[in-house]
PDB file of C-alpha atoms in Angstrom:
ATOM      1  CA  THR A   1      19.886  -6.109 -11.385  1.00  0.00           C
ATOM      2  CA  THR A   2      21.641  -3.568  -9.217  1.00  0.00           C
ATOM      3  CA  TYR A   3      24.199  -4.371  -6.548  1.00  0.00           C
ATOM      4  CA  ASP A   4      25.593  -1.945  -3.985  1.00  0.00           C
ATOM      5  CA  TYR A   5      28.354  -3.617  -2.022  1.00  0.00           C
ATOM      6  CA  SER A   6      29.245  -0.365  -0.220  1.00  0.00           C
ATOM      7  CA  ALA A   7      25.932  -0.152   1.621  1.00  0.00           C
ATOM      8  CA  THR A   8      26.076  -0.158   5.408  1.00  0.00           C
ATOM      9  CA  ASP A   9      23.323  -0.255   8.002  1.00  0.00           C
ATOM     10  CA  VAL A  10      20.870  -1.958   5.667  1.00  0.00           C
ATOM     11  CA  PHE A  11      17.769  -3.185   7.459  1.00  0.00           C
ATOM     12  CA  GLU A  12      14.454  -4.819   6.682  1.00  0.00           C
ATOM     13  CA  GLN A  13      10.943  -4.191   7.946  1.00  0.00           C
ATOM     14  CA  SER A  14       7.816  -6.160   7.164  1.00  0.00           C
ATOM     15  CA  GLY A  15       4.188  -6.423   8.137  1.00  0.00           C
ATOM     16  CA  SER A  16       0.690  -7.071   6.923  1.00  0.00           C
ATOM     17  CA  ILE A  17      -2.420  -4.948   6.436  1.00  0.00           C
ATOM     18  CA  GLN A  18      -6.030  -5.478   5.493  1.00  0.00           C
ATOM     19  CA  GLY A  19      -6.957  -4.394   1.996  1.00  0.00           C
ATOM     20  CA  ALA A  20      -9.563  -1.650   1.796  1.00  0.00           C
ATOM     21  CA  GLY A  21     -11.269  -2.755  -1.408  1.00  0.00           C
ATOM     22  CA  ASP A  22     -10.663  -2.799  -5.122  1.00  0.00           C
ATOM     23  CA  GLY A  23      -8.661   0.213  -6.296  1.00  0.00           C
ATOM     24  CA  VAL A  24      -8.340   1.835  -2.855  1.00  0.00           C
ATOM     25  CA  ASP A  25      -4.925   3.158  -1.765  1.00  0.00           C
ATOM     26  CA  ILE A  26      -3.686   2.375   1.745  1.00  0.00           C
ATOM     27  CA  THR A  27      -0.799   4.325   3.260  1.00  0.00           C
ATOM     28  CA  VAL A  28       1.605   2.167   5.263  1.00  0.00           C
ATOM     29  CA  THR A  29       3.978   3.966   7.640  1.00  0.00           C
ATOM     30  CA  PHE A  30       7.318   2.288   8.390  1.00  0.00           C
ATOM     31  CA  PRO A  31       7.893   1.598  12.108  1.00  0.00           C
ATOM     32  CA  THR A  32      11.402   3.078  11.651  1.00  0.00           C
ATOM     33  CA  ALA A  33      12.119   5.666   8.951  1.00  0.00           C
ATOM     34  CA  TYR A  34      14.817   4.979   6.352  1.00  0.00           C
ATOM     35  CA  SER A  35      17.560   7.463   5.468  1.00  0.00           C
ATOM     36  CA  GLN A  36      17.000   6.719   1.764  1.00  0.00           C
ATOM     37  CA  LYS A  37      13.955   5.498  -0.144  1.00  0.00           C
ATOM     38  CA  PRO A  38      13.814   1.695   0.381  1.00  0.00           C
ATOM     39  CA  GLN A  39      12.711  -1.029  -2.001  1.00  0.00           C
ATOM     40  CA  VAL A  40       9.209  -2.255  -1.151  1.00  0.00           C
ATOM     41  CA  LEU A  41       7.450  -5.457  -2.164  1.00  0.00           C
ATOM     42  CA  ALA A  42       3.844  -6.409  -1.466  1.00  0.00           C
ATOM     43  CA  CYS A  43       1.802  -9.529  -2.183  1.00  0.00           C
ATOM     44  CA  ALA A  44      -1.400 -11.259  -1.182  1.00  0.00           C
ATOM     45  CA  GLN A  45      -1.309 -13.318   2.018  1.00  0.00           C
ATOM     46  CA  THR A  46      -4.961 -14.359   2.015  1.00  0.00           C
ATOM     47  CA  VAL A  47      -7.142 -14.140  -1.055  1.00  0.00           C
ATOM     48  CA  THR A  48     -10.911 -14.413  -1.105  1.00  0.00           C
ATOM     49  CA  THR A  49     -11.379 -12.897  -4.565  1.00  0.00           C
ATOM     50  CA  SER A  50     -10.151 -13.979  -7.984  1.00  0.00           C
ATOM     51  CA  ASN A  51      -7.209 -12.370  -9.793  1.00  0.00           C
ATOM     52  CA  PHE A  52      -5.808 -10.436  -6.826  1.00  0.00           C
ATOM     53  CA  TYR A  53      -2.972  -7.984  -7.439  1.00  0.00           C
ATOM     54  CA  CYS A  54      -1.097  -5.443  -5.337  1.00  0.00           C
ATOM     55  CA  ALA A  55       0.479  -2.257  -6.667  1.00  0.00           C
ATOM     56  CA  VAL A  56       3.075  -0.416  -4.567  1.00  0.00           C
ATOM     57  CA  HIS A  57       3.632   3.267  -5.315  1.00  0.00           C
ATOM     58  CA  THR A  58       4.618   6.633  -3.834  1.00  0.00           C
ATOM     59  CA  ILE A  59       7.490   5.223  -1.759  1.00  0.00           C
ATOM     60  CA  THR A  60       9.194   7.664   0.622  1.00  0.00           C
ATOM     61  CA  THR A  61      11.614   7.249   3.525  1.00  0.00           C
ATOM     62  CA  THR A  62       8.696   7.142   5.988  1.00  0.00           C
ATOM     63  CA  ASN A  63       5.847   5.388   4.147  1.00  0.00           C
ATOM     64  CA  PHE A  64       4.449   3.947   0.931  1.00  0.00           C
ATOM     65  CA  LYS A  65       1.077   3.357  -0.676  1.00  0.00           C
ATOM     66  CA  VAL A  66      -0.327   0.014  -1.755  1.00  0.00           C
ATOM     67  CA  ARG A  67      -3.410  -0.576  -3.868  1.00  0.00           C
ATOM     68  CA  GLN A  68      -5.390  -3.804  -3.996  1.00  0.00           C
ATOM     69  CA  LEU A  69      -6.654  -4.655  -7.471  1.00  0.00           C
ATOM     70  CA  THR A  70      -9.057  -7.508  -8.210  1.00  0.00           C
ATOM     71  CA  SER A  71     -10.911  -8.472 -11.339  1.00  0.00           C
ATOM     72  CA  GLY A  72     -13.989  -9.514  -9.399  1.00  0.00           C
ATOM     73  CA  GLY A  73     -14.355  -6.527  -7.077  1.00  0.00           C
ATOM     74  CA  GLY A  74     -14.354  -7.306  -3.385  1.00  0.00           C
ATOM     75  CA  GLY A  75     -11.608  -6.451  -0.984  1.00  0.00           C
ATOM     76  CA  GLY A  76     -10.484  -6.891   2.576  1.00  0.00           C
ATOM     77  CA  ASP A  77      -7.827  -9.472   1.740  1.00  0.00           C
ATOM     78  CA  THR A  78      -4.589  -9.503   3.730  1.00  0.00           C
ATOM     79  CA  ILE A  79      -1.604  -7.873   2.026  1.00  0.00           C
ATOM     80  CA  GLY A  80       1.918  -8.658   3.220  1.00  0.00           C
ATOM     81  CA  TRP A  81       4.728  -6.172   2.658  1.00  0.00           C
ATOM     82  CA  ARG A  82       8.517  -6.053   3.006  1.00  0.00           C
ATOM     83  CA  ALA A  83      10.864  -3.056   2.790  1.00  0.00           C
ATOM     84  CA  ILE A  84      14.662  -3.188   2.544  1.00  0.00           C
ATOM     85  CA  GLY A  85      16.950  -0.171   2.670  1.00  0.00           C
ATOM     86  CA  GLN A  86      19.196   2.103   4.695  1.00  0.00           C
TER      87      GLN A  86
END
C-alpha cells in the first residue's frame, strides 16, 4: 500500500465502454488529461459470458488500454472503468 499525503489536485474520472471481443484491446481516452500517470481500475458491469476478466495496461496521462478476456469466447460485455490521479 502506498500513501501520498502531499498530493494536491487529485481527481477521479470514470465511465463505461462496450467490450470488443475476447482478447481485443480497446483504447480509452480520458475526458481530461492527467499531469501524471493515474491509477486505473476496470471491471465487468454486465456479463453475458462465463469467466469474464478485464486487463488494464499501457496507462498514460491521456489514455489506457483495456482487454476483455473470457474463457468461453464471446464479447460485447460492458466494462466499467475508474481512474484516480493528478
